[in-house]
Every structure is written in C-alpha cells, then in structure tokens.
Amino acid sequence: EDKVVQSPLSLVVHEGDTVTLNCSYEVTNFRSLLWYKQEKKAPTFLFMLTSSGIEKKSGRLSSILDKKELFSILNITATQTGDSAVYLCAVGGADGLTFGKGTHLIIQP
Amino acid sequence: NAGVTQTPKFQVLKTGQSMTLQCAQDMNHEYMSWYRQDPGMGLRLIHYSVGAGITDQGEVPNGYNVSRSTTEDFPLRLLSAAPSQTSVYFCASSRDRGHYEQYFGPGTRLTVT
C-alpha cells in the first residue's frame, strides 16, 4: 500500500521566518511528487518533481526531491501571512496520486 | 475557461437518501477522479476514470458509484447516504493518467444526518 507521511502536522511561525516542510513516501512505481497549497477551498498546484537533486523554485517557495532517501522538502523563505494554509504532498504511483495528511502552517504577524 | 466545476457546493442529506454529485471539466482531460477530505485524513481517492467508459476503484470506494459516459462529465453517486459519508468531496482532472498535475474543482460539502 502506498504511503505518504508529512511532518510536522502543524507549525506556527512569525512573519519573516523561514520554514521547511517534510514529505517522506513509500510508493510502488514512483513517477512524481507534487506539492499543493490548500486554503479554505480546493488545493492549488505548486510543484511537480520527478528527478532527484533538481530544485524547483517559484518566488519564495522552493522544493527538492531525494529519490534515494524517498523524501522531499518544501521551503518557504521570508514567510508572509498569506502563506498560511495547509500544504499537501502527493506522490504519483501505479494507482494514481496518494496524498499525505498535510502540514497546517500558520504565519503570525 | 471554467476548468473543473462541481455542483452543488453544499448539500444536507438524511440517512438513506441518494444523490449525485456532479463534476464537469472543459479541458479535454482524459483522467478524472473523486476524492473525499476529512479532518486529519488528507485527501483519499474514491474512484477514478482514465477515459470515457472506463472507471476503477480507489482507496475508499464503498458506498459510491461512478460512471463516465463522456470525456467531460464524471458524476459520483451515493446510493444510500450514511453519516460516515459526511465530508468534503473534490473532483479533479488531469491530461492523462501519467500526468499527475491535477486540477481540482471547488468542492462539495456534504452533511448526512
């Protein structure tokens, strides 16, 4: 059975801090790892990673995949209150996407 | 460009009632799926379809039926609602099964009393 574990499950930081969110996985026939941001609505796509060691970057967000150790991290630098959300990690395998439970990130002003 | 649309946005059912959650996409995507999201459980796959006429079960299919008669539409049917089906339901689509960047609909919040 495919499994995706995210940590921490919740995190409270102050505006301006840098945060690192973790995602580890056990998936049959790994094909890709995705990060989504979910505010009080549908998840929105952030990144898709398929190759180890290649950083994907978008503004203050970046992510990298380690296929040997089976994990990924999502970094957010200079956090803003608008970054408050649930961040979901999902892994694409033989049966489609398997999601982790998410990290609930709260940015305090 | 509407993307993925879902109706209704909210629904309250009594135990034993049936209903259909509607999902449509206008991106000509082959792959469509239904998820439910419960507090602390993440998103769990209910059913999916890799193309018109083809459906398959996901992680939590019991109590739900689907059909895919057209590329655009993928309705989810609850035949006899139970309180355990109280959840937020998301429909999603992607270009095909190998492309995992899925586009999500706005969700349906279902309460079964």
XYZ file of C-alpha atoms in Angstrom:
222
model
C 0.000 0.000 0.000
C 1.358 3.403 -0.987
C 2.113 5.717 1.913
C 2.946 9.424 2.209
C 3.905 10.948 5.567
C 4.209 14.668 6.145
C 5.797 16.433 9.073
C 5.186 18.434 11.046
C 1.394 18.175 11.011
C 1.135 21.758 12.192
C 3.522 24.659 12.528
C 3.177 28.201 13.853
C 5.857 30.758 12.981
C 6.220 34.529 12.798
C 6.138 36.566 9.639
C 9.602 36.709 8.075
C 10.695 33.305 9.338
C 11.848 30.530 7.023
C 10.044 27.175 7.222
C 10.838 23.701 5.934
C 8.072 21.170 5.401
C 8.869 17.482 5.037
C 7.367 14.672 2.996
C 8.508 11.035 3.005
C 6.980 8.297 0.922
C 6.759 4.607 0.119
C 5.182 4.170 -3.294
C 5.119 1.378 -5.841
C 6.372 2.522 -9.227
C 7.141 6.095 -8.200
C 6.567 8.569 -11.015
C 6.372 12.038 -9.479
C 5.941 14.004 -6.257
C 3.694 17.024 -6.103
C 3.128 19.842 -3.646
C -0.214 21.620 -3.317
C -1.350 24.606 -1.244
C -4.839 24.498 0.225
C -6.512 27.483 1.757
C -10.213 27.300 2.589
C -11.016 25.826 -0.808
C -9.616 23.433 -3.410
C -5.906 22.551 -3.492
C -3.829 24.584 -5.919
C -0.763 23.167 -7.616
C 2.697 24.377 -6.553
C 5.367 21.997 -7.875
C 5.872 18.648 -9.520
C 9.209 16.872 -9.023
C 10.369 13.838 -10.913
C 14.190 13.951 -10.692
C 16.430 13.839 -7.653
C 18.515 16.832 -6.685
C 16.945 19.372 -9.029
C 15.448 22.280 -7.135
C 12.207 23.769 -8.335
C 11.689 27.402 -7.380
C 8.827 29.849 -7.541
C 9.361 33.143 -5.774
C 9.923 32.464 -2.083
C 8.971 28.786 -2.410
C 11.338 26.026 -3.417
C 11.312 22.255 -3.323
C 13.703 19.397 -3.883
C 13.348 15.627 -4.168
C 15.653 12.861 -2.936
C 14.635 9.603 -4.649
C 17.308 7.587 -2.862
C 16.120 8.550 0.626
C 12.469 8.809 -0.525
C 11.657 12.293 0.689
C 11.061 15.839 -0.403
C 11.166 19.210 1.334
C 9.265 22.400 0.651
C 10.982 25.600 1.780
C 9.289 28.948 2.228
C 11.547 31.921 2.942
C 10.521 35.328 4.325
C 7.077 33.994 5.188
C 4.016 36.224 4.910
C 0.565 35.899 6.474
C -0.742 34.920 3.025
C 1.361 31.761 3.216
C -0.925 30.449 5.959
C -2.509 27.298 4.518
C -2.416 23.526 4.530
C 0.418 22.226 2.359
C -0.246 18.843 0.813
C 2.326 16.438 -0.530
C 1.176 13.814 -3.042
C 3.031 11.056 -4.811
C 2.108 9.632 -8.201
C 2.440 5.875 -8.486
C 0.841 2.939 -10.226
C -2.635 3.690 -8.836
C -2.648 7.461 -9.215
C -1.977 10.099 -6.569
C -1.591 9.272 -2.879
C -1.823 12.275 -0.564
C -0.279 12.882 2.816
C -2.353 14.363 5.634
C -0.875 17.809 5.101
C 1.025 20.361 7.180
C -1.109 23.133 8.617
C 1.091 26.252 8.536
C 0.104 29.382 10.445
C 2.053 32.604 9.972
C 1.568 35.093 12.803
C 2.054 38.812 12.064
C -12.267 28.902 -19.152
C -14.279 27.170 -16.443
C -11.765 24.391 -15.619
C -13.351 21.840 -13.254
C -16.825 22.619 -11.972
C -18.779 20.849 -9.246
C -22.378 21.093 -8.126
C -23.818 21.504 -5.606
C -21.481 23.469 -3.308
C -23.357 22.350 -0.170
C -25.799 19.537 0.483
C -27.542 18.094 3.534
C -28.977 14.585 3.265
C -30.849 12.316 5.627
C -29.511 8.806 6.216
C -30.664 6.502 3.443
C -31.264 9.187 0.843
C -29.488 9.064 -2.506
C -27.932 11.832 -4.542
C -25.473 12.551 -7.327
C -22.575 14.957 -7.096
C -21.855 16.465 -10.484
C -18.406 17.123 -11.935
C -17.509 18.517 -15.334
C -14.299 19.709 -16.979
C -13.766 21.603 -20.200
C -10.050 20.915 -20.698
C -10.491 17.682 -22.665
C -8.715 15.780 -19.884
C -8.742 12.014 -20.065
C -8.161 11.344 -16.355
C -10.781 12.312 -13.768
C -11.028 11.387 -10.132
C -13.068 11.864 -6.969
C -11.544 12.450 -3.529
C -13.013 12.921 -0.102
C -11.305 15.059 2.504
C -11.907 14.547 6.204
C -10.220 16.389 9.086
C -6.798 14.914 9.789
C -7.099 12.377 6.953
C -5.836 14.234 3.921
C -7.356 13.522 0.523
C -8.443 9.955 -0.166
C -9.209 8.622 -3.636
C -12.718 7.220 -4.086
C -12.944 6.368 -7.796
C -11.144 7.390 -10.922
C -11.507 7.176 -14.690
C -8.814 7.051 -17.349
C -11.244 7.818 -20.170
C -14.847 7.650 -21.296
C -16.356 4.273 -20.470
C -13.558 3.267 -18.073
C -13.731 3.589 -14.294
C -11.897 1.978 -11.406
C -11.918 1.975 -7.616
C -9.598 3.974 -5.447
C -8.766 3.662 -1.769
C -12.277 4.192 -0.321
C -14.896 3.170 -2.936
C -17.562 1.580 -0.704
C -20.925 3.334 -0.810
C -20.148 5.239 -4.018
C -20.749 4.579 -7.715
C -19.387 6.399 -10.743
C -19.818 6.353 -14.496
C -18.052 8.142 -17.350
C -20.234 8.335 -20.430
C -18.455 11.404 -21.841
C -14.963 12.874 -21.538
C -16.359 15.969 -19.834
C -18.546 14.524 -17.062
C -17.813 12.272 -14.098
C -20.722 12.102 -11.633
C -20.423 10.479 -8.201
C -23.491 8.705 -6.842
C -24.306 7.986 -3.223
C -26.941 5.242 -3.310
C -27.894 5.221 0.386
C -26.191 8.002 2.341
C -24.662 7.277 5.737
C -23.330 9.705 8.390
C -19.819 8.330 7.699
C -20.059 9.927 4.260
C -20.172 13.401 5.757
C -17.139 15.005 4.140
C -15.878 17.486 1.568
C -15.734 15.966 -1.900
C -13.349 17.136 -4.586
C -13.352 16.230 -8.232
C -10.078 16.557 -10.128
C -8.814 16.055 -13.656
C -5.504 15.773 -15.459
C -4.402 15.375 -19.047
C -3.961 11.646 -18.675
C -3.082 9.061 -16.065
C 0.652 9.694 -16.419
C 0.341 13.447 -15.837
C -0.140 13.965 -12.157
C -0.683 17.728 -12.114
C -4.346 17.539 -11.264
C -6.778 20.440 -11.422
C -9.333 20.453 -8.624
C -12.921 21.588 -8.581
C -14.176 23.897 -5.791
C -15.551 21.027 -3.716
C -18.927 19.922 -2.355
C -19.530 19.978 1.387
C -21.891 17.106 2.209
C -23.538 16.540 5.581
C -25.517 13.347 6.272
C -27.726 13.448 9.361
